[in-house]
Amino acid sequence: MGDFAVIGIGRFGSSVARTLYDLGHNVLAIDKDE
């Protein structure tokens, strides 16, 4: 298992974060809301 940070949780970023999480990795998701 690895540790990942996903910056930008739009369509692509949220998909990447979810896939990594489902594979058992630790995921930190960061997004800027203006």
Steps between C-alpha positions, in 0.01 A plus 500: 500500500615849425421852606368733231389863481257598226486873432185614322188298565307560182375219278845354433651558844206350685513193276873457564456548875212250516691239298810530718285478814314195370837333434587545868728804485492796738377806311511869594269703274554876470279743311465878494145632503475864399 
